[in-house]
Coordinates of C-alpha atoms in Angstrom, one line a residue:
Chain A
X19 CA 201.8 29.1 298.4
X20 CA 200.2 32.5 297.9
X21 CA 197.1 32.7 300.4
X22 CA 194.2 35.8 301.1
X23 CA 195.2 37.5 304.2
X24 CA 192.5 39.4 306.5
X25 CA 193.0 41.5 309.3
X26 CA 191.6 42.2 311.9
X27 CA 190.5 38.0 312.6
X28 CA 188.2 39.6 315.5
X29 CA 186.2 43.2 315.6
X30 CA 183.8 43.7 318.5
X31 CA 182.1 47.1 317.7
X32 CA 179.1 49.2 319.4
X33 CA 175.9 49.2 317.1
X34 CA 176.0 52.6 314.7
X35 CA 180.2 52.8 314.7
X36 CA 181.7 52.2 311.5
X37 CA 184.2 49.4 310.7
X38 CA 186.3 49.0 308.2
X39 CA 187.9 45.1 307.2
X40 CA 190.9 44.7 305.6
X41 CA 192.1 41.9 303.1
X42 CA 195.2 41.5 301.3
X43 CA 194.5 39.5 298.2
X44 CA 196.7 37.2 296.4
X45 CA 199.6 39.5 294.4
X46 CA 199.0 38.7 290.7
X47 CA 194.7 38.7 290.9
X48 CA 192.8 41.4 289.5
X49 CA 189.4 40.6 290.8
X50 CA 188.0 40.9 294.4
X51 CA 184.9 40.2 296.3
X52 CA 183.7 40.1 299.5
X53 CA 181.4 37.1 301.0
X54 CA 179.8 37.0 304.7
X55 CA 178.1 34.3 306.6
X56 CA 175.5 34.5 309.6
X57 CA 176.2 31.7 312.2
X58 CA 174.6 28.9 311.3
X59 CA 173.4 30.2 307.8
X60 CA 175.2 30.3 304.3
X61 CA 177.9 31.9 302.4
X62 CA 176.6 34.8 300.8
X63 CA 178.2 37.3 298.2
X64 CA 178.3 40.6 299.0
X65 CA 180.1 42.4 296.1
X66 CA 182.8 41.9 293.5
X67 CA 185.6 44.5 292.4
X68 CA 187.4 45.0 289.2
X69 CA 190.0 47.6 287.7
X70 CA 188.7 49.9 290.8
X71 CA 185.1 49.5 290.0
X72 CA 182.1 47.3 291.6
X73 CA 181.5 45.0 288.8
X74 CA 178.5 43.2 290.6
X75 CA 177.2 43.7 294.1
X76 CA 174.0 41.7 295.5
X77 CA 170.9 43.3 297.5
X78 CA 172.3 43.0 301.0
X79 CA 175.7 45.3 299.6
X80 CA 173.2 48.6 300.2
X81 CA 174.5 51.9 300.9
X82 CA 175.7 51.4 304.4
X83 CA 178.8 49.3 302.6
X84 CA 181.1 50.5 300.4
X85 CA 184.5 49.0 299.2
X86 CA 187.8 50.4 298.1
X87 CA 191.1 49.4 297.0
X88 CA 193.5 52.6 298.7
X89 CA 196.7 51.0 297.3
X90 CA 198.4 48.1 295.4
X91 CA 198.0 45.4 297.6
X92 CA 194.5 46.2 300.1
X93 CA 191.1 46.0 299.7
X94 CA 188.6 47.2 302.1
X95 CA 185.1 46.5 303.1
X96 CA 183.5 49.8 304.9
X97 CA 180.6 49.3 307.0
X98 CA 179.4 52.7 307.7
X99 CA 176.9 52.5 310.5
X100 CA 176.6 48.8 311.8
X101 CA 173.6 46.9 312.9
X102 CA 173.5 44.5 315.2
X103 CA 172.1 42.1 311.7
X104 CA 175.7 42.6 310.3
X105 CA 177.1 40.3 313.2
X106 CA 179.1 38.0 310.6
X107 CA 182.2 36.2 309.5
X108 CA 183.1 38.3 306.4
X109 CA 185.3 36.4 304.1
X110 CA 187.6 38.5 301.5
X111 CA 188.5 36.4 298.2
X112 CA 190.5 37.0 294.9
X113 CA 190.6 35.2 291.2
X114 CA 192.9 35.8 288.8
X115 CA 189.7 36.3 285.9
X116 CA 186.3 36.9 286.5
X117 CA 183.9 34.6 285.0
X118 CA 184.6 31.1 286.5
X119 CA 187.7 31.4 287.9
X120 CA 189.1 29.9 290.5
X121 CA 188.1 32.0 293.9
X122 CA 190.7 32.0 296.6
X123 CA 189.4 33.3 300.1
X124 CA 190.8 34.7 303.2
X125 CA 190.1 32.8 306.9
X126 CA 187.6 35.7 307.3
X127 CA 187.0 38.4 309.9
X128 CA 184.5 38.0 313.0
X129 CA 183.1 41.0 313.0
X130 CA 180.1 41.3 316.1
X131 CA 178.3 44.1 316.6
X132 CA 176.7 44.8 320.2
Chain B
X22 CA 169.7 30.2 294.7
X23 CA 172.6 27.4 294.0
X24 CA 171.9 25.2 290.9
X25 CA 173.1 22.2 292.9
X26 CA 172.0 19.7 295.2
X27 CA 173.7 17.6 297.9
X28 CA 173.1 15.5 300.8
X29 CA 172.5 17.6 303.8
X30 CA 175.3 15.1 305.5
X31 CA 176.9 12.1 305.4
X32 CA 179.4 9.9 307.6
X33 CA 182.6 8.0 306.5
X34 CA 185.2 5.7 308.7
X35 CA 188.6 6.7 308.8
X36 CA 191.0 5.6 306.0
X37 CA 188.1 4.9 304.0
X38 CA 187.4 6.9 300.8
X39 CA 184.9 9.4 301.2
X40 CA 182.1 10.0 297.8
X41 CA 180.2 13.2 298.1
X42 CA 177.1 13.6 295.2
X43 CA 176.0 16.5 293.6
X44 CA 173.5 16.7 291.7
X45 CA 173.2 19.5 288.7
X46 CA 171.2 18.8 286.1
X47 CA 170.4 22.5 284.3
X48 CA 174.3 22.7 284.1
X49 CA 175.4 24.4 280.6
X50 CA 178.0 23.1 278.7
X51 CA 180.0 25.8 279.7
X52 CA 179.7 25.8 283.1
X53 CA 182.0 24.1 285.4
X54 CA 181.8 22.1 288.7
X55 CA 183.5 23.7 291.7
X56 CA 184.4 21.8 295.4
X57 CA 185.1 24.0 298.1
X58 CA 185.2 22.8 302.0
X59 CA 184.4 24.8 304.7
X60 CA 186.2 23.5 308.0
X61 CA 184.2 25.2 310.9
X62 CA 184.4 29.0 310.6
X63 CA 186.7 29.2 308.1
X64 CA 187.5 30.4 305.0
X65 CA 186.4 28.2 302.0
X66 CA 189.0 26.4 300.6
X67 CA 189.3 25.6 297.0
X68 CA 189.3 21.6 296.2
X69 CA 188.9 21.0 292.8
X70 CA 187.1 21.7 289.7
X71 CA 186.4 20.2 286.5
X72 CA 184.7 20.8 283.2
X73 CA 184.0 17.5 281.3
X74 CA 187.0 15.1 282.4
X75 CA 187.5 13.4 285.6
X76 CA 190.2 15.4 287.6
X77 CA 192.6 14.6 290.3
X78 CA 195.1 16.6 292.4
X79 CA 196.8 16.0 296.0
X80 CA 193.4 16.9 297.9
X81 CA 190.7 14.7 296.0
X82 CA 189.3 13.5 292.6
X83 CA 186.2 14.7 290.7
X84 CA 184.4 12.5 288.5
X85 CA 181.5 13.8 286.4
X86 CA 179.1 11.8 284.6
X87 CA 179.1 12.1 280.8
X88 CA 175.6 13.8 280.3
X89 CA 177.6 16.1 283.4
X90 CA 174.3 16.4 285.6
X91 CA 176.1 15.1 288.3
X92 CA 179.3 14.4 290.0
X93 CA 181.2 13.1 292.8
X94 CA 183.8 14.4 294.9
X95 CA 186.3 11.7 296.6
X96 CA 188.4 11.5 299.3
X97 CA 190.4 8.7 298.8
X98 CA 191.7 8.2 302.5
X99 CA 189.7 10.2 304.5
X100 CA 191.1 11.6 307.9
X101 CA 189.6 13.2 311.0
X102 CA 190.9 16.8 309.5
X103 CA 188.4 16.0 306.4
X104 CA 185.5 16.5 308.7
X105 CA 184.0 19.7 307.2
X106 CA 181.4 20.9 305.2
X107 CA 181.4 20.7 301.3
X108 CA 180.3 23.0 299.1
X109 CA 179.4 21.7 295.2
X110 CA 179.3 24.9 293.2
X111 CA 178.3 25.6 289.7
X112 CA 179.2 29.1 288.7
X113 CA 177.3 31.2 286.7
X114 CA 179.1 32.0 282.7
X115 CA 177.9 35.2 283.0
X116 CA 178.3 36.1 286.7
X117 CA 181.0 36.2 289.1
X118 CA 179.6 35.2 292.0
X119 CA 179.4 32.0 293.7
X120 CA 176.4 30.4 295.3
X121 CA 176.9 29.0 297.6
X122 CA 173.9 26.2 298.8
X123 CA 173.9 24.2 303.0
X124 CA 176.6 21.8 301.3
X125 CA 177.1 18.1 303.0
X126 CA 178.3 18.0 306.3
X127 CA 181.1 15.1 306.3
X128 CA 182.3 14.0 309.6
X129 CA 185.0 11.5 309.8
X130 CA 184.8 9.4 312.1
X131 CA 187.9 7.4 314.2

């Protein structure tokens, strides 16, 4: 069965570096998005991605991420200059339509900044 | 904030059949009912969904009340791996993202 692949599973970084996550989404999907969740605290979305576009992104996505799709098969969550508030699991996640469809998601990358 | 509501956690024996709640009454008749579970760290992982008929597939079985503000996820033979966190979700019909609430905390218990 087709799953969401993320790499790395683990990124330890220095506050101010940048990181970049990767996520290989299902083959046949067209849409893409990008969750995180705090220890302890909710799934929250971050931004969604269509036809090379941000098709919705919510008030944490600010100008310190950015998201990108460099070939057929990656797409990539840029953090430009960390925090030590970005300390997350960042979950990637596909559909094959946008508005009610079926979400698939990756196991997530633990991303800790120090 | 999620249009759903669910008890913050609940207990079932193993072998027994797990029901989870969910309340959502402001649901539109287009709208549909998402499950997802959350098995510590995680990824989500897709469950189920339905619109207006009771579903069933090799994970679980949704069934939604007729006036549809509420419905109720089961297990039918729970097992230890079922211990998780689940996540009733009502997506927006004009948005794409999902919002996620706390969910129920299910643990399974030997």
């Amino acid at each position: 069965e087709p799953e969401v692949t993320q790499t790395p599973s683990h990124q330890v970084t220095q506050m101010g570096q940048e990181v970049i996550l990767r996520c290989v989404p299902i083959s046949n999907h067209l849409y893409f998005y990008w969750y995180r969740q705090i220890l302890g605290q909710k799934v929250e979305f971050l931004v969604s991605f269509y036809n090379n576009e941000i098709s919705e992104k919510s008030e944490i996505f600010d100008d310190q991420f950015s998201v990108e799709r460099p070939d057929g098969s990656n797409f990539t969550l840029k953090i430009r200059s960390t925090k030590l508030e970005d300390s997350a699991m960042y979950f990637c996640a596909s559909s094959r339509g946008d508005i009610q469809e079926t979400q698939y998601f990756g196991p997530g990358t633990r991303l800790l900044v120090l | 904030d999620a249009k759903t509501t669910q008890p913050t956690s609940m207990d079932c024996a193993e072998g027994r059949a797990a029901n989870l709640p969910c309340n959502h009454s402001t649901i539109s008749g287009n709208e549909y009912v998402y499950w997802y579970r959350q098995i510590h760290s995680q990824g989500p992982q897709y469950i189920i969904h339905g619109l207006k008929n009771n579903e069933t597939n090799e994970m679980a079985s949704l069934i939604i009340t007729e006036d549809r503000k509420s419905s109720t996820l089961i297990l039918p033979h729970a097992t230890l791996r079922d211990t998780a966190v689940y996540y009733c979700i009502v997506p927006s019909d004009y948005g794409q993202n999902f919002v996620f609430g706390p969910g129920t905390r299910l643990s399974v218990l030997p």
